Structure formats: C-alpha cells, structure tokens
XYZ file of C-alpha atoms in Angstrom:
644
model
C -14.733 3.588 0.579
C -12.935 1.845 3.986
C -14.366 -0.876 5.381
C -16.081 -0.350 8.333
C -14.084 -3.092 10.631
C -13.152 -0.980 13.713
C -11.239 -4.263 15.282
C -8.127 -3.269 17.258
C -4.641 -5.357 17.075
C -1.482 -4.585 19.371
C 1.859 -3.784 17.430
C 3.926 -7.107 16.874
C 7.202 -7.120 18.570
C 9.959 -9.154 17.887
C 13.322 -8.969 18.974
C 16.531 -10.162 17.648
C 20.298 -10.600 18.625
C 23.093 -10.392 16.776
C 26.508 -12.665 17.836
C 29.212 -11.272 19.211
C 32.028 -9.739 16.350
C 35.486 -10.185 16.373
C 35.939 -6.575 18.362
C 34.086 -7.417 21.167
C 35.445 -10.862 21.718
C 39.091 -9.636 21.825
C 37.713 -7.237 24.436
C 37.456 -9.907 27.001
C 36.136 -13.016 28.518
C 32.756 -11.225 30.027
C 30.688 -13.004 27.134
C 26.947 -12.087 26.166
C 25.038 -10.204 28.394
C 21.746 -11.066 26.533
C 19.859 -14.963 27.187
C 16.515 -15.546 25.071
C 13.956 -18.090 25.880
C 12.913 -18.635 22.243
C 10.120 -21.488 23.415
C 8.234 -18.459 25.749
C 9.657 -15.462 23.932
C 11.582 -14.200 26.650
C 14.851 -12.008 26.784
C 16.744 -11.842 29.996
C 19.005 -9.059 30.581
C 22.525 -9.905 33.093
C 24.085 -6.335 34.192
C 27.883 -7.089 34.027
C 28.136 -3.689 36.658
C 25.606 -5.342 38.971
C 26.681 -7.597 41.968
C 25.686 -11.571 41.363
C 22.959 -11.546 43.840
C 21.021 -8.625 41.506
C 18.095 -10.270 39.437
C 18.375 -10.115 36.053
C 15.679 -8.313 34.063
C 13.131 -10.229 32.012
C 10.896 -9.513 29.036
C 8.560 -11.273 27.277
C 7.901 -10.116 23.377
C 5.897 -12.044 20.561
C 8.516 -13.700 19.044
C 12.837 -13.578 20.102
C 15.571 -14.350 17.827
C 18.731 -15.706 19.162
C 22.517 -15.284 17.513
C 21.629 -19.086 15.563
C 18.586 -17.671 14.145
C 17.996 -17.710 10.234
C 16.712 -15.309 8.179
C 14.149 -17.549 6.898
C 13.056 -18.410 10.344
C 12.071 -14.409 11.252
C 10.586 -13.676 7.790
C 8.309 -16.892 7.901
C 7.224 -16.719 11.456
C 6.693 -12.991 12.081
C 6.429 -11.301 8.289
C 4.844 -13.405 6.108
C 1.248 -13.528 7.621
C 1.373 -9.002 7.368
C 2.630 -9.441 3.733
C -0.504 -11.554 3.237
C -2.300 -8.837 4.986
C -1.143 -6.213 2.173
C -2.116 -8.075 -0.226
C -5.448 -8.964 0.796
C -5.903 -5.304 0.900
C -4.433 -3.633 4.180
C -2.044 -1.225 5.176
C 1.185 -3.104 6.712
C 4.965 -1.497 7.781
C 7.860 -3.654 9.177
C 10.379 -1.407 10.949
C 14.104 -2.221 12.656
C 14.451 0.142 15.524
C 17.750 -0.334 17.674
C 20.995 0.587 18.438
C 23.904 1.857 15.458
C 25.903 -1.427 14.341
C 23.194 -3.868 15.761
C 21.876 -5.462 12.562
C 18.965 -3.622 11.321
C 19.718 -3.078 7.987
C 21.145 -6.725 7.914
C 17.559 -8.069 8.790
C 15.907 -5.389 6.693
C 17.995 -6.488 3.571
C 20.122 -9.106 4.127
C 22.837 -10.811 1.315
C 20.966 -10.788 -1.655
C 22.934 -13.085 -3.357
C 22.583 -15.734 -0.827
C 19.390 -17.434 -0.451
C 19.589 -18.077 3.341
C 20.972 -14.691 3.956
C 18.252 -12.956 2.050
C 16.780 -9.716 4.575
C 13.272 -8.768 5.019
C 12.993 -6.590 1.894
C 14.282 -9.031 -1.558
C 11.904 -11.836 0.540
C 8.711 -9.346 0.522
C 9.687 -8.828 -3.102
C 9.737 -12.502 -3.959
C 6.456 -13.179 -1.656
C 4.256 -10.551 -3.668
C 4.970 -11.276 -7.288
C 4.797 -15.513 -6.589
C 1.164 -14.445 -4.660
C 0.446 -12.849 -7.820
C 1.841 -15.472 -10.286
C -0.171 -18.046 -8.731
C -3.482 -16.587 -8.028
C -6.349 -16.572 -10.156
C -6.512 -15.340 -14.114
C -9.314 -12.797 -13.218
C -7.403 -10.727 -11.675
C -5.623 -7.847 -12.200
C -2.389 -6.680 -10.088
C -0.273 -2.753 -10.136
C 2.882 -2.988 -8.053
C 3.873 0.362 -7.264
C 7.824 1.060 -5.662
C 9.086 4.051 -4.139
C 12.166 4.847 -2.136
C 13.216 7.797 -0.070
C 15.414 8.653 2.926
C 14.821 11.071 5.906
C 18.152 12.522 6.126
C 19.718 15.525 8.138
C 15.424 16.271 9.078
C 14.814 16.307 5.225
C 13.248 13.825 2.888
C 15.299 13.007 -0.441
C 14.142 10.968 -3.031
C 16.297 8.376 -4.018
C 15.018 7.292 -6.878
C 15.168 11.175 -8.666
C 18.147 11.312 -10.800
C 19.386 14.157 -9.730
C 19.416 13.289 -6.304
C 23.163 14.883 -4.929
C 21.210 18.558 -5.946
C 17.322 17.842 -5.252
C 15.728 19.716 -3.227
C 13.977 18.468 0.141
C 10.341 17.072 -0.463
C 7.668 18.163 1.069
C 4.781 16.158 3.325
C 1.266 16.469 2.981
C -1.851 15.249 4.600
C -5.502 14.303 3.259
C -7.950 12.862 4.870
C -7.985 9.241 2.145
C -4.864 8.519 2.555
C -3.343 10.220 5.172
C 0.354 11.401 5.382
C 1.973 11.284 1.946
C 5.297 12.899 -0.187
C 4.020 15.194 -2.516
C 6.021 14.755 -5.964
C 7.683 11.519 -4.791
C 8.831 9.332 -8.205
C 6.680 6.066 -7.987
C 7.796 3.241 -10.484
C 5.263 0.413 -11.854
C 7.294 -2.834 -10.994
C 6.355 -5.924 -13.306
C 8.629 -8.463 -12.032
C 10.973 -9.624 -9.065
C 14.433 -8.373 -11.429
C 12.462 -4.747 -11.727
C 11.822 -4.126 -8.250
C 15.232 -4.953 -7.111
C 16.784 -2.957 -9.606
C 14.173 -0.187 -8.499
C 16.008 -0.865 -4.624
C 19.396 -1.121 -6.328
C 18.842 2.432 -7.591
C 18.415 4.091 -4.173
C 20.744 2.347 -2.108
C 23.375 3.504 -4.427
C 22.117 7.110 -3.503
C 21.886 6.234 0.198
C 23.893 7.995 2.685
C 26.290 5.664 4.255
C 29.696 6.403 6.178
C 32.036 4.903 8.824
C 32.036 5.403 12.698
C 33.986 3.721 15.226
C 31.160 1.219 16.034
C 29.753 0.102 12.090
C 31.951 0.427 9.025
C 28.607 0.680 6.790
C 26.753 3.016 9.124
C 23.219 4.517 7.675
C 23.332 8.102 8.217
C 20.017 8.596 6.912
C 16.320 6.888 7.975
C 15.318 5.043 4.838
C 11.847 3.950 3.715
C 10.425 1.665 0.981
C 6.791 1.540 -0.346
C 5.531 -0.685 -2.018
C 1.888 -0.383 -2.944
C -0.276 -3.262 -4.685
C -3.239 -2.512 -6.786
C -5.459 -5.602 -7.047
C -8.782 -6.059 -9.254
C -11.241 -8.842 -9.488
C -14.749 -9.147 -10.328
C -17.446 -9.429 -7.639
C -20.825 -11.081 -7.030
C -22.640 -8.334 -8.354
C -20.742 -8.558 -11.777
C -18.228 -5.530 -11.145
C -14.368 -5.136 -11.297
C -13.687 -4.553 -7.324
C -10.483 -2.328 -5.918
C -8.134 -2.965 -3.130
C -5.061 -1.496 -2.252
C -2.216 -2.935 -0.028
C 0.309 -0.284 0.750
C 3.644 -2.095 2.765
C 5.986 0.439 4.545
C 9.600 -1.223 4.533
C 11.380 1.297 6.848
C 15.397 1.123 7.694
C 15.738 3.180 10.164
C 18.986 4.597 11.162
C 20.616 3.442 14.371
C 20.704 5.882 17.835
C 24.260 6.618 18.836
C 26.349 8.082 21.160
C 29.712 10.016 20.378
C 31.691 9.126 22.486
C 31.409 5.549 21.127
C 30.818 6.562 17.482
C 33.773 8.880 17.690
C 31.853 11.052 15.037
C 33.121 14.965 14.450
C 32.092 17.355 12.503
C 29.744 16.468 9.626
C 28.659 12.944 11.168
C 28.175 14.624 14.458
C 25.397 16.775 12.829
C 24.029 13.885 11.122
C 24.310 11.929 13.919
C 22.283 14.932 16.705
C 19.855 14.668 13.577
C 19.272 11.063 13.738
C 19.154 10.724 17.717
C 16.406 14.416 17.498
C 14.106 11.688 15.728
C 14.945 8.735 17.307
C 14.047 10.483 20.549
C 10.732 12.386 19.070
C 9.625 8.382 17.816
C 10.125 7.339 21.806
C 8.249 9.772 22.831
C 5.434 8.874 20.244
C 5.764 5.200 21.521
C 5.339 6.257 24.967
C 2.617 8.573 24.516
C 0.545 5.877 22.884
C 1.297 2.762 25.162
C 0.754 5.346 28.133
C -2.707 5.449 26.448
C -3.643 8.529 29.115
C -2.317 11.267 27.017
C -4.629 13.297 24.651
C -1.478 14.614 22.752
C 0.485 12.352 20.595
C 3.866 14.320 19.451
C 3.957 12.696 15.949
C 4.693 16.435 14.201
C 7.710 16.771 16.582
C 9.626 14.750 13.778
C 9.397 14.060 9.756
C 10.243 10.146 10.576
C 7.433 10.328 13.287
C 4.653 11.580 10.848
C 5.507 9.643 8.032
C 4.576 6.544 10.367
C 1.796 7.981 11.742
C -0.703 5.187 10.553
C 1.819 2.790 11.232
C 1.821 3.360 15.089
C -1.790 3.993 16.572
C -3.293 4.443 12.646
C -4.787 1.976 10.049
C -2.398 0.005 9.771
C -0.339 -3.382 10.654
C 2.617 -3.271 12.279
C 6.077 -5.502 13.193
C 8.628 -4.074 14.866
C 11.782 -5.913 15.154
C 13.810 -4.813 17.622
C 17.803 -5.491 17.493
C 20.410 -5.816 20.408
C 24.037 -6.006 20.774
C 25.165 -8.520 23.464
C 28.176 -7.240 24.102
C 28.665 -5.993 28.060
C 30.001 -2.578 26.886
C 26.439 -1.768 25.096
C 24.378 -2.744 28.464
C 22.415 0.745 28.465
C 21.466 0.850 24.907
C 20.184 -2.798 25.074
C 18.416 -1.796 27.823
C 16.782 1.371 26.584
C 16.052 -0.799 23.180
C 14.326 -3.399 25.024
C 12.025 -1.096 27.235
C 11.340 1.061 24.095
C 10.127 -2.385 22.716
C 8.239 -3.306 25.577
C 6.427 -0.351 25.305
C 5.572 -0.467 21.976
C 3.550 -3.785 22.875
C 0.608 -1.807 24.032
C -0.133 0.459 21.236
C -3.944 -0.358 19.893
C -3.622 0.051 15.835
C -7.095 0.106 14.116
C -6.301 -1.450 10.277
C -8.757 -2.121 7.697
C -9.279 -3.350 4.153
C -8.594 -0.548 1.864
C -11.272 -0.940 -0.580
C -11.953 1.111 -4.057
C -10.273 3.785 -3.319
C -11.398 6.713 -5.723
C -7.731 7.457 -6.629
C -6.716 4.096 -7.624
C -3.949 3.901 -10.216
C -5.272 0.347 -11.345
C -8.712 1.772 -12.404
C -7.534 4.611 -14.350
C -5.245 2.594 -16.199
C -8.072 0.091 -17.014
C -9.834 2.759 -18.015
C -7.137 4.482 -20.561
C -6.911 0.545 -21.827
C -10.672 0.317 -22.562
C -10.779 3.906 -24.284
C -7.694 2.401 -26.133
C -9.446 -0.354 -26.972
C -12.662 1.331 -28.146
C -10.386 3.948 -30.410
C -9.063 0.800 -31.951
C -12.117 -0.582 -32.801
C -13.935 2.375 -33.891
C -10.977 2.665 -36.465
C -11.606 -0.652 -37.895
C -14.946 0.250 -38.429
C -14.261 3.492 -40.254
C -11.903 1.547 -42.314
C -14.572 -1.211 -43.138
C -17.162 1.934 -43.961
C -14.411 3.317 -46.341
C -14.082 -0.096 -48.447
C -17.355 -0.254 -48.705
C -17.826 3.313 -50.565
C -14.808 2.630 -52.785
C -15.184 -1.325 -53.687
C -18.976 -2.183 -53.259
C -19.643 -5.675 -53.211
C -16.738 -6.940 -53.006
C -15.120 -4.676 -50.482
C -18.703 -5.997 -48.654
C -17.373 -9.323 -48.411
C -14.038 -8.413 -47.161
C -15.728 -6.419 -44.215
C -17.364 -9.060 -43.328
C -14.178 -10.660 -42.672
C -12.965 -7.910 -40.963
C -16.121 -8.241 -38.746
C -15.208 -12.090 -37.782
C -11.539 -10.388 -37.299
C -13.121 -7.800 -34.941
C -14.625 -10.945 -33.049
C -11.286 -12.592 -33.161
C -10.066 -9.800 -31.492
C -11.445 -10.018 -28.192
C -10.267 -13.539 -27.903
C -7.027 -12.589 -29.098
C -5.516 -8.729 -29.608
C -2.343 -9.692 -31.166
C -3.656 -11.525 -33.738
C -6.198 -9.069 -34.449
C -3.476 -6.801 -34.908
C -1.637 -8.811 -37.021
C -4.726 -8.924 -39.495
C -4.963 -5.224 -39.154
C -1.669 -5.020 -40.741
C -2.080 -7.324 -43.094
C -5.255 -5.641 -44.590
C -3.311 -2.186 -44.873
C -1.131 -4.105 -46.948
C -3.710 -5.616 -49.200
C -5.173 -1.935 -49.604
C -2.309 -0.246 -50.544
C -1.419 -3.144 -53.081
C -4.877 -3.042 -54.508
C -4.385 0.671 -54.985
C -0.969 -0.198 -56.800
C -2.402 -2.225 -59.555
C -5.234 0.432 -59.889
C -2.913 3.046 -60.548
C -1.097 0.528 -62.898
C -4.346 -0.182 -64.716
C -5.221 3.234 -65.068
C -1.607 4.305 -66.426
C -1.682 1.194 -69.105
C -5.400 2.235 -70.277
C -4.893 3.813 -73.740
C -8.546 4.656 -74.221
C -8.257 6.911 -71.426
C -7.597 10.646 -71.926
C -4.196 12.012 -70.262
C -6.488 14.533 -68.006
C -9.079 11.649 -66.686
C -6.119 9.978 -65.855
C -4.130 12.329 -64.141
C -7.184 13.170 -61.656
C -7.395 9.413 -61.390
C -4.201 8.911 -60.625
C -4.340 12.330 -58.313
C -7.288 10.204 -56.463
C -5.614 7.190 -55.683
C -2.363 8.802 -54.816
C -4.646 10.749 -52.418
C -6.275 7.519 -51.059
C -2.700 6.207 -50.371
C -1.598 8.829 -48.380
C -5.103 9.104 -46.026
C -4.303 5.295 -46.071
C -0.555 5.649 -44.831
C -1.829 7.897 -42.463
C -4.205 5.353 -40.500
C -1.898 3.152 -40.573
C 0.779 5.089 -38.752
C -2.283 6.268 -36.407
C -3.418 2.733 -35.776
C 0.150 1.453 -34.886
C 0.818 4.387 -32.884
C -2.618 3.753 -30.806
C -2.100 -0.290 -30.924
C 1.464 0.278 -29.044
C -0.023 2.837 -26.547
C -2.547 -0.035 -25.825
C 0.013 -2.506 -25.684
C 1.883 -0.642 -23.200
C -0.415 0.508 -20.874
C -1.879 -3.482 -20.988
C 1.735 -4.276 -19.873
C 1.754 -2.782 -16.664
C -1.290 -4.705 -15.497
C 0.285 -8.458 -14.016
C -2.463 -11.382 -14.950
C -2.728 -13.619 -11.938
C -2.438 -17.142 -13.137
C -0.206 -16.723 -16.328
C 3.168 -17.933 -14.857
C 1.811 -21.411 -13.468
C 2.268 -24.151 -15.868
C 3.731 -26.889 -13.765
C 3.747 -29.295 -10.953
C 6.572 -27.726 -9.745
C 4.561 -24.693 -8.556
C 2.173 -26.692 -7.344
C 4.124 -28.503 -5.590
C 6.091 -25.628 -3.976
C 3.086 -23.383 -3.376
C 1.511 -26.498 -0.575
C 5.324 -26.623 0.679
C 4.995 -22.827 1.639
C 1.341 -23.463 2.836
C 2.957 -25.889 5.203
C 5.602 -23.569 6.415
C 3.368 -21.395 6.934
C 0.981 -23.637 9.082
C 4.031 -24.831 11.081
C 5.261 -21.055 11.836
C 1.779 -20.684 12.859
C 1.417 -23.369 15.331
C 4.768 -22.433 16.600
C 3.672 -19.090 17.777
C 0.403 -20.404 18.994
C 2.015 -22.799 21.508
C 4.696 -19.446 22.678
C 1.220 -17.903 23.203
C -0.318 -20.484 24.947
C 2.678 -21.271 27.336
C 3.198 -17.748 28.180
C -0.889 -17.687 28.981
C 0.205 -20.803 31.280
C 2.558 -19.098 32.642
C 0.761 -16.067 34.004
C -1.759 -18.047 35.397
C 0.264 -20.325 37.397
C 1.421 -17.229 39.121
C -1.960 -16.276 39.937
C -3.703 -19.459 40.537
C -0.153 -20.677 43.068
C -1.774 -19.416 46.046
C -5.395 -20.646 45.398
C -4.121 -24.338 45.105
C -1.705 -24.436 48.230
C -2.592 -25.803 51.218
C -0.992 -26.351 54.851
C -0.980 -29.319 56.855
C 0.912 -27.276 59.954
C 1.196 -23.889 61.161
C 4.802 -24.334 60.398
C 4.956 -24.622 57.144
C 2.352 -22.053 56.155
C 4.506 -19.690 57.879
C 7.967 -21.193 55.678
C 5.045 -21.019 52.674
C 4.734 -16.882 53.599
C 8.072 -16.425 54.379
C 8.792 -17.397 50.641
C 6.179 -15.498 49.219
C 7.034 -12.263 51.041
C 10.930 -13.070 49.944
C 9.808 -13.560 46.289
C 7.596 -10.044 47.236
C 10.573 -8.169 48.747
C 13.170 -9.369 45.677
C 10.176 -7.730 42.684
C 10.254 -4.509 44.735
C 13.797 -4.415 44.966
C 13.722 -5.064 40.969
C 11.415 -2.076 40.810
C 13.682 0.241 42.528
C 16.468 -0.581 40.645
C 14.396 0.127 37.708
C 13.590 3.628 38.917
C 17.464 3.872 39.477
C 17.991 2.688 36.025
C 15.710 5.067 34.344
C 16.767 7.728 36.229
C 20.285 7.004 35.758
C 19.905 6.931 32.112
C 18.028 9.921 32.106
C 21.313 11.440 33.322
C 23.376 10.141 30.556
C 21.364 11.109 28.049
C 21.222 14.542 29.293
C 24.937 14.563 29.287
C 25.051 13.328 25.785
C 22.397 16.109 24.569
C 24.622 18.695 26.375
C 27.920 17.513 24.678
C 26.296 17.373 21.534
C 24.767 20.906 22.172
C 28.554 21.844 23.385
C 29.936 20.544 19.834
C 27.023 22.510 17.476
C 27.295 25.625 19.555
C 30.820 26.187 18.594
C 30.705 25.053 15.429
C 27.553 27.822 15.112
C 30.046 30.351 16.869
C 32.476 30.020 14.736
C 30.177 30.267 11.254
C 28.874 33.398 12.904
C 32.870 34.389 13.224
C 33.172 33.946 8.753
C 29.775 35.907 8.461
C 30.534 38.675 10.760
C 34.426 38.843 9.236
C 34.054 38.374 5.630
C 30.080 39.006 4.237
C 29.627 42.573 3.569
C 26.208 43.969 6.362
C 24.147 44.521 3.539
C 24.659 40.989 1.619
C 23.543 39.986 4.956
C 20.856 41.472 5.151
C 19.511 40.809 1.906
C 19.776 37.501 2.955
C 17.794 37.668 6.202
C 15.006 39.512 4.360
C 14.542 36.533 2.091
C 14.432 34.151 4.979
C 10.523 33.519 5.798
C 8.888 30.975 7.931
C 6.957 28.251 6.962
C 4.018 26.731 9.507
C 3.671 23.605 7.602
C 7.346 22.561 7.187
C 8.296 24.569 10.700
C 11.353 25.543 9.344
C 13.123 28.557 8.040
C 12.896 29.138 3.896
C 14.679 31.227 1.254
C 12.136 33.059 -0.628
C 13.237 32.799 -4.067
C 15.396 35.480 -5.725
C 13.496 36.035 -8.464
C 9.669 36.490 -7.724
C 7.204 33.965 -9.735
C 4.831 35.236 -12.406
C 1.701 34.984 -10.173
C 3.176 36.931 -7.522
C 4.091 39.333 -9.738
C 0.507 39.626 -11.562
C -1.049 39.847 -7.684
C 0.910 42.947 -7.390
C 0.408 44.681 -10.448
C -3.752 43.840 -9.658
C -3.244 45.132 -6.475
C -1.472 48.629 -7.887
C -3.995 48.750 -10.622
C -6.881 48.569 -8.222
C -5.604 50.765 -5.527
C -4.564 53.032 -8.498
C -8.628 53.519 -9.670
C-alpha cells in the first residue's frame, strides 16, 4: 500500500569540477575554462575559441563544487538529507553523469582508505548502518545489496560467480515495484565490513580498460542497490513496513574517438556506451520539455532501469562533472546544458509503505513459526516426562514451564537449559539401565525388554535432540539477519557524535537555504530594476534606455550564439556517429568476409533458423539447440490430438 502523497519535487542538480592534471597543464598556459560562484551556485563557462568581447555563459544549479571542494562537503550538503529520505521509507538514486576521465567514479567511490577521500558510495554505507545502530530497540532493519553493470547493451551481474560466462539478465516490469532484474543475486548485509566486501566483489568483476584520456576508464554503466527493510510497531499495536530502495549508479563516461583513441573492441564498447548516453539525453529532454506525450525510456536498458528515478517515484541527485581544461570546451558544454535541463523534471516520490512482498515480514514470519516449533517441542518433551516419571517428572516440568517463561526474556539461555535437560534425561536413563542390569531378582527376559525399552527411549531421545538443535540454529540464523536498532549505543561517545552530525547537518542546511535565498534575490532585482528607477531629466532616462536596450541587444546576441552552438555541435556529433558507423561497418564487412569464406551454407543456415526475435528484449536470440521438455510435450499433445 503507497502512500497517497502526490507532492512533486524537481531533480537536484549539482555540479562539480575536477582540477586540472598534470597532462593538461603541460599543454599550455590557457588555464581553466570553468569559474563557479559557490555562494549563488553558479558556473560560468569562458570559450577559449571565442573573441574577448563574447559573454561568457552562465548557469545556475542547486549546489557547485569547485577544484578545493571535499568530499565531505558534497556528501553532507547534497546526499545526506536523500539518504535520510531512504531510510524513512522512499525511493532515492544519486547518479554521476559527465564526460570520460572527469571524476565520476571518483565522487561515486572515492579512496576508501582515506577518510577525507571517501566517495559517495562507502559514506552511504557508513550513514545507513550508524542510522540503524542508533535508532530505537523496537525496531527491526533488512539491508539488502546488489550490484550489476549495463555493459555492451547487456546487464551482468557482478556479484554471480560465474560472471566472465553468465549470461545477460533480463528486465521486467510490475506494476508494485516497477522496473526490476529478474534473477539478480541480492545479499543480506549486517554490517559496514559486509557491504563493502559485497562492493569489493563486483568491482573486481567490473569492466575497466585504458584510453588515451583515463587510465581506469569504466567501460561498463554500473549500478548499486541497496534496499532497507525497516519494522516498528504502530499506534494501533501492529509491526508496520517500509522500504527504502537507494539507486547508487556509476555511469560510464560519453566519449569521443578521436580523443579516446579507442579501436577495435573499446570502439564497440565505447558506440555502446555513447547509444545510451544519447537515448538518457533524450529522456532528459523529453521530460524537462514537459510537452511531449512520449518519453523514450525503452530506447535504452540504462534508460529503463532509471525510469522511476527520472519523472517516477522517486528522489533524485544528479551530480554532474566537468573537465576545465580548454581542449574539452564542447563536452563541458553539452554536460552543463544536459544538467540544466535535467532541473525541470517533476519526480512524484512517496513513502513506500507495507509492501506485500517485503523480505523483512517473511523472515519475521519464518522466525515466529521457528519459534512456535521450538516451543511446541518443549512441550511434547514435558508431556513425555510426565508419562514415564509421574510425580516427579511433574515437578521438573514445572521447571521447564518457568524455563519456557525464561525464554522469551532470554532465547539463549533457554537454549542452554534445553540442553542441559537432554543431558539429565539421557543420564537418568543410564542409571536405569544400570539398575535394571544389577537387579538379580529380575528374570533375563523382563530385563532384556527393559533394557530393549530404554535403549529405545534413548534413541527417540537422541533424535529430538539433534531435531531441536537443528531447528534452534535455523532460528538463530534467520534472527541474525534482522539488525536491532539501539544495540550498538553504549556510550557518550555516540552521543556525543550523533548531535555533532545533527549539527553538520543543520549547518549544510542553512548553507543551501541562504544559495536559495540569494539566487531568489537575485531574480528579483532584475525584475523589480525598472520599477524602482526614476529620472530627474530627459537625458538621463534616455542614457538609462540606452543601457537597457545594450544589456537587451548583448542577451540576444548570447541567444544566437547559443543556436550556433547547438547547431554546431549537432554537426560534430553527427560526424562522430558517422565515423563510428564508418569503423563498425567494416569491421561487419569483414566478419561477413570469414562467414561467407570459411562456414559451410548449410551451418549457416542452421544458424539463421535458430535466430528468433524477441519483443520484450528487442533483440535477436538463439533458440536453444536442444528443445526443452515442455516444448517437446506441447508437440507431442498437439500430434496426439490432431492424430484423433
């Protein structure tokens, strides 16, 4: 059941700048072609082509990020408060979109070693499990991880052990929750140490490789989830659901070859990459356009998978990176207006709340079954002392029935005395069969049946207690996966910390109230200029108009060399799509050379008949070579009835 808050919020865009390497400063003098404003938000743009008297371009974003900026700064300021958002139950995804070798995976990730140089991602990790360590005892968290990469138009998961020869997963829809990886591995995550090791696993199965721009380039879109199961009771008595589900996407950077210098192999990956890059700018134009009815999101895999993320239920940061280097004017450009755009897209998020697939309720469930199991088998134990002891076995159930009590307050020890009291019955059963061999009165067959009897009662004995051991550790480990709020806090120290973070968090807060606020300012001056100016001479009203139509005359003249600009780049990247095209034609030309020279007609056509199409996927598929058992049983009912 969704909550029924239809409230609208803009995406949050942020942007960020990386300093200039060692490269591009032996290149030359020209210096940064990129100036932020961080008090306003602002990032002006200086075209090293254009003459002096050209005015530079301006935009204004959320938050900006200069060269000196830390990685605390960014994650306090502009990620914490939608990490608080996932946890409180919503739908949240943090994406770096920008040019290859700009610093997106830096900001997504970071040095995790180093405290200050810690990314997005390990401080997210480290943000949810201290929320959960320090909130209240009555409730219940699941931390969910997956990780998977969108590579060559295919997603892989990363976290499948066989992941060099796994085959592509598939993407399904459903009306709860939307786009989702069917068969994707999902690991429960009890701790800060398992969730990075979770991470650790992937990235070693990460496609990386080297172009001429980035040594470490990502040749694959990568995306973590992270989902967070949370239970606590509510005024009417009942355990209440929500689940936060944070989208930490990588995304690979947009290149061109005759920078990258890519052939071959990273030329297909990298036509691959720039296909989805593309079909996601069209997405983000379609939706800040607002007047379309059609929003392309099937046009890539990347593009559907963030579906709810842009336009959906969801929150959303996008942190846009730039290169200030003069030889990367056009993509800084492109990345900037992309990010513009994306201000005005409207996402509708709301508190997901008991969902009627939730992970955390089924496995409170199995633990309460678990629990009942357990205790039902005490019982039958106390029930069989009873019959074979009488009184005295009487008292010791009633022991067993404080134990039982004991229990709920405290399992282990309740297991503990479970234990112990197998013991004491099978030592009890000892000395009877002791007795009963040392009896002389007794004749040799009553006391082999006796001894028959107990020997019997041993084994049935044995046997529950392997059974209740075998059910106790089932119940201990599903209880495992659950994370107590409250159990890790036993300190001032915590304390102490927690009200320093509260204070960050006010201060990042006020910060980006005042940008708000002076940017407000700032568009009304413009407005209100006129209203407030007054002449005391005809003279000077006309120097007053004279300005104005100036400042008039030098926006339109921004506005055509805007047009000129888009057009311009329209061009290149037409020319880059053709090149590209160029490159894949012949290497298709000359695969179609090996087939037509060296595969025998009719191994190629067996081939082609196995190829089918699939809607859902839109792509080409091998039908398997050896038909499954159902398709097989179809057509033997279909000969069978056709046959009558």
């Amino acid at each position: 059941v969704m909550s029924k808050n239809k409230s609208s919020e803009s995406v949050k865009v942020v942007v960020r700048c990386r300093p200039l390497n060692r490269k591009e400063e032996s290149n030359g003098p020209a210096g940064s072609i990129v100036q932020m404003d961080l008090r306003l938000g602002q990032v002006i743009l200086r075209n090293p082509r254009a003459p002096v008297s050209e005015p530079q371009k301006t935009f204004t974003f959320d938050a900006v990020y200069d060269a000196n900026s830390k990685q605390g700064d960014l994650y306090d300021e502009s990620v914490r408060p939608l990490i608080d958002s996932v946890l409180a139950g919503f739908n949240g995804t943090i994406f770096a979109y920008g040019q290859t070798g700009t610093g997106k995976t830096y900001t997504m990730q970071g040095a995790w070693m180093d405290p200050q140089k810690r990314g997005v991602i390990p401080n997210a990790f480290d943000h949810i499990f201290t929320h959960i360590s320090r909130s209240q005892s009555d409730k219940q968290y699941l931390v969910r991880a997956s990780y998977l990469e969108i590579y060559l138009e295919e997603v892989l998961d990363l976290l499948d052990p066989n992941h060099g020869n796994a085959r592509p997963l598939e993407l399904r829809e459903s009306p709860e929750s939307g786009v989702y990886v069917r068969d994707l591995t999902s690991c429960v995550c009890k701790s800060i140490k398992e969730i990075e090791e979770v991470m650790n696993v992937g990235n070693q199965a990460r496609a990386v490789a080297a172009t001429d721009m980035n040594e470490h380039s990502s040749r694959s879109h990568a995306l973590f989830l992270i989902t967070v199961e949370c239970s606590q009771p509510g005024p009417d008595g009942r355990k209440h659901i929500r689940v936060g589900r944070l989208n930490l996407v990588d995304l690979a950077g947009s290149e061109r070859q005759a920078k990258t210098g890519v052939q071959g192999e990273r030329l297909k990956e990298a036509a691959k990459i720039n296909l989805s890059l593309s079909a996601l700018g069209n997405v983000i134009s379609a939706l800040a356009d607002g007047r379309s009815g059609h929003v392309p999101y099937r046009d890539s895999k990347l593009t559907r998978l963030l579906q709810d993320s842009l336009g959906g239920n969801a929150k959303t940061v996008m942190v846009a990176t730039l290169g200030p280097a003069p030889q990367h004017y056009d993509e800084t450009l492109t990345t900037l207006r992309y990010a513009n755009r994306a201000k005005n897209i409207q996402n509708q998020p709301r508190v997901n709340e008991d969902p009627k697939d939730a992970l955390l309720r089924e496995f409170q469930m199995e633990i309460a079954r678990l629990r009942a199991q357990l205790h039902h088998r005490k019982w039958r134990t106390k029930q069989k002392k009873e019959q074979v002891d009488g009184e005295g076995w009487e008292r010791d159930g009633d022991e067993e029935t404080e134990g039982e009590e004991e229990d709920e307050e405290d399992e282990e020890e309740g297991v503990e005395k479970e234990a112990e009291e197998y013991v004491k019955q099978e030592q009890r059963l000892e000395r009877e069969k002791q007795d009963i061999r040392e009896d002389q009165f007794m004749l040799a067959d009553e006391k082999q049946r006796l001894l028959g009897e107990k020997e019997r009662m041993m084994g049935v004995l044995r046997k529950e207690q392997e059974a209740t051991e075998q059910l106790t550790a089932k119940y201990k480990a599903m209880e495992s996966k659950l994370l107590v709020g409250g159990k890790n806090i036993i300190d001032h120290t915590n304390e102490q910390q927690k009200m320093l973070e509260g204070k960050r968090h006010e201060i990042a807060e006020q910060t980006r109230s005042e940008r708000e606020i002076q940017q407000q300012m700032l568009v009304r001056d413009e407005e209100t200029v006129e209203l407030r100016e007054t002449f005391t001479s005809l003279q000077q009203e006309v120097e007053a108009k004279t300005k104005k139509l100036k400042k008039l005359y030098a926006k339109l003249q921004c506005i055509k060399a805007e047009i000129q600009d888009v057009n311009d780049e329209h061009v290149r990247s037409r020319q880059e799509l053709e090149q590209t095209q160029n490159e894949l034609t012949r290497e298709l030309k000359f695969k179609y050379l090996i087939i037509e020279n060296f595969i025998p007609p009719e191994e190629k056509n067996k081939i082609m008949n196995r190829l089918t199409f699939d809607p859902e996927e839109d792509q080409w598929k091998f039908q398997p070579l050896v038909p499954s058992i159902f398709t097989m049983f179809l057509k033997t009912k279909c000969c069978i009835s056709g046959y009558e």
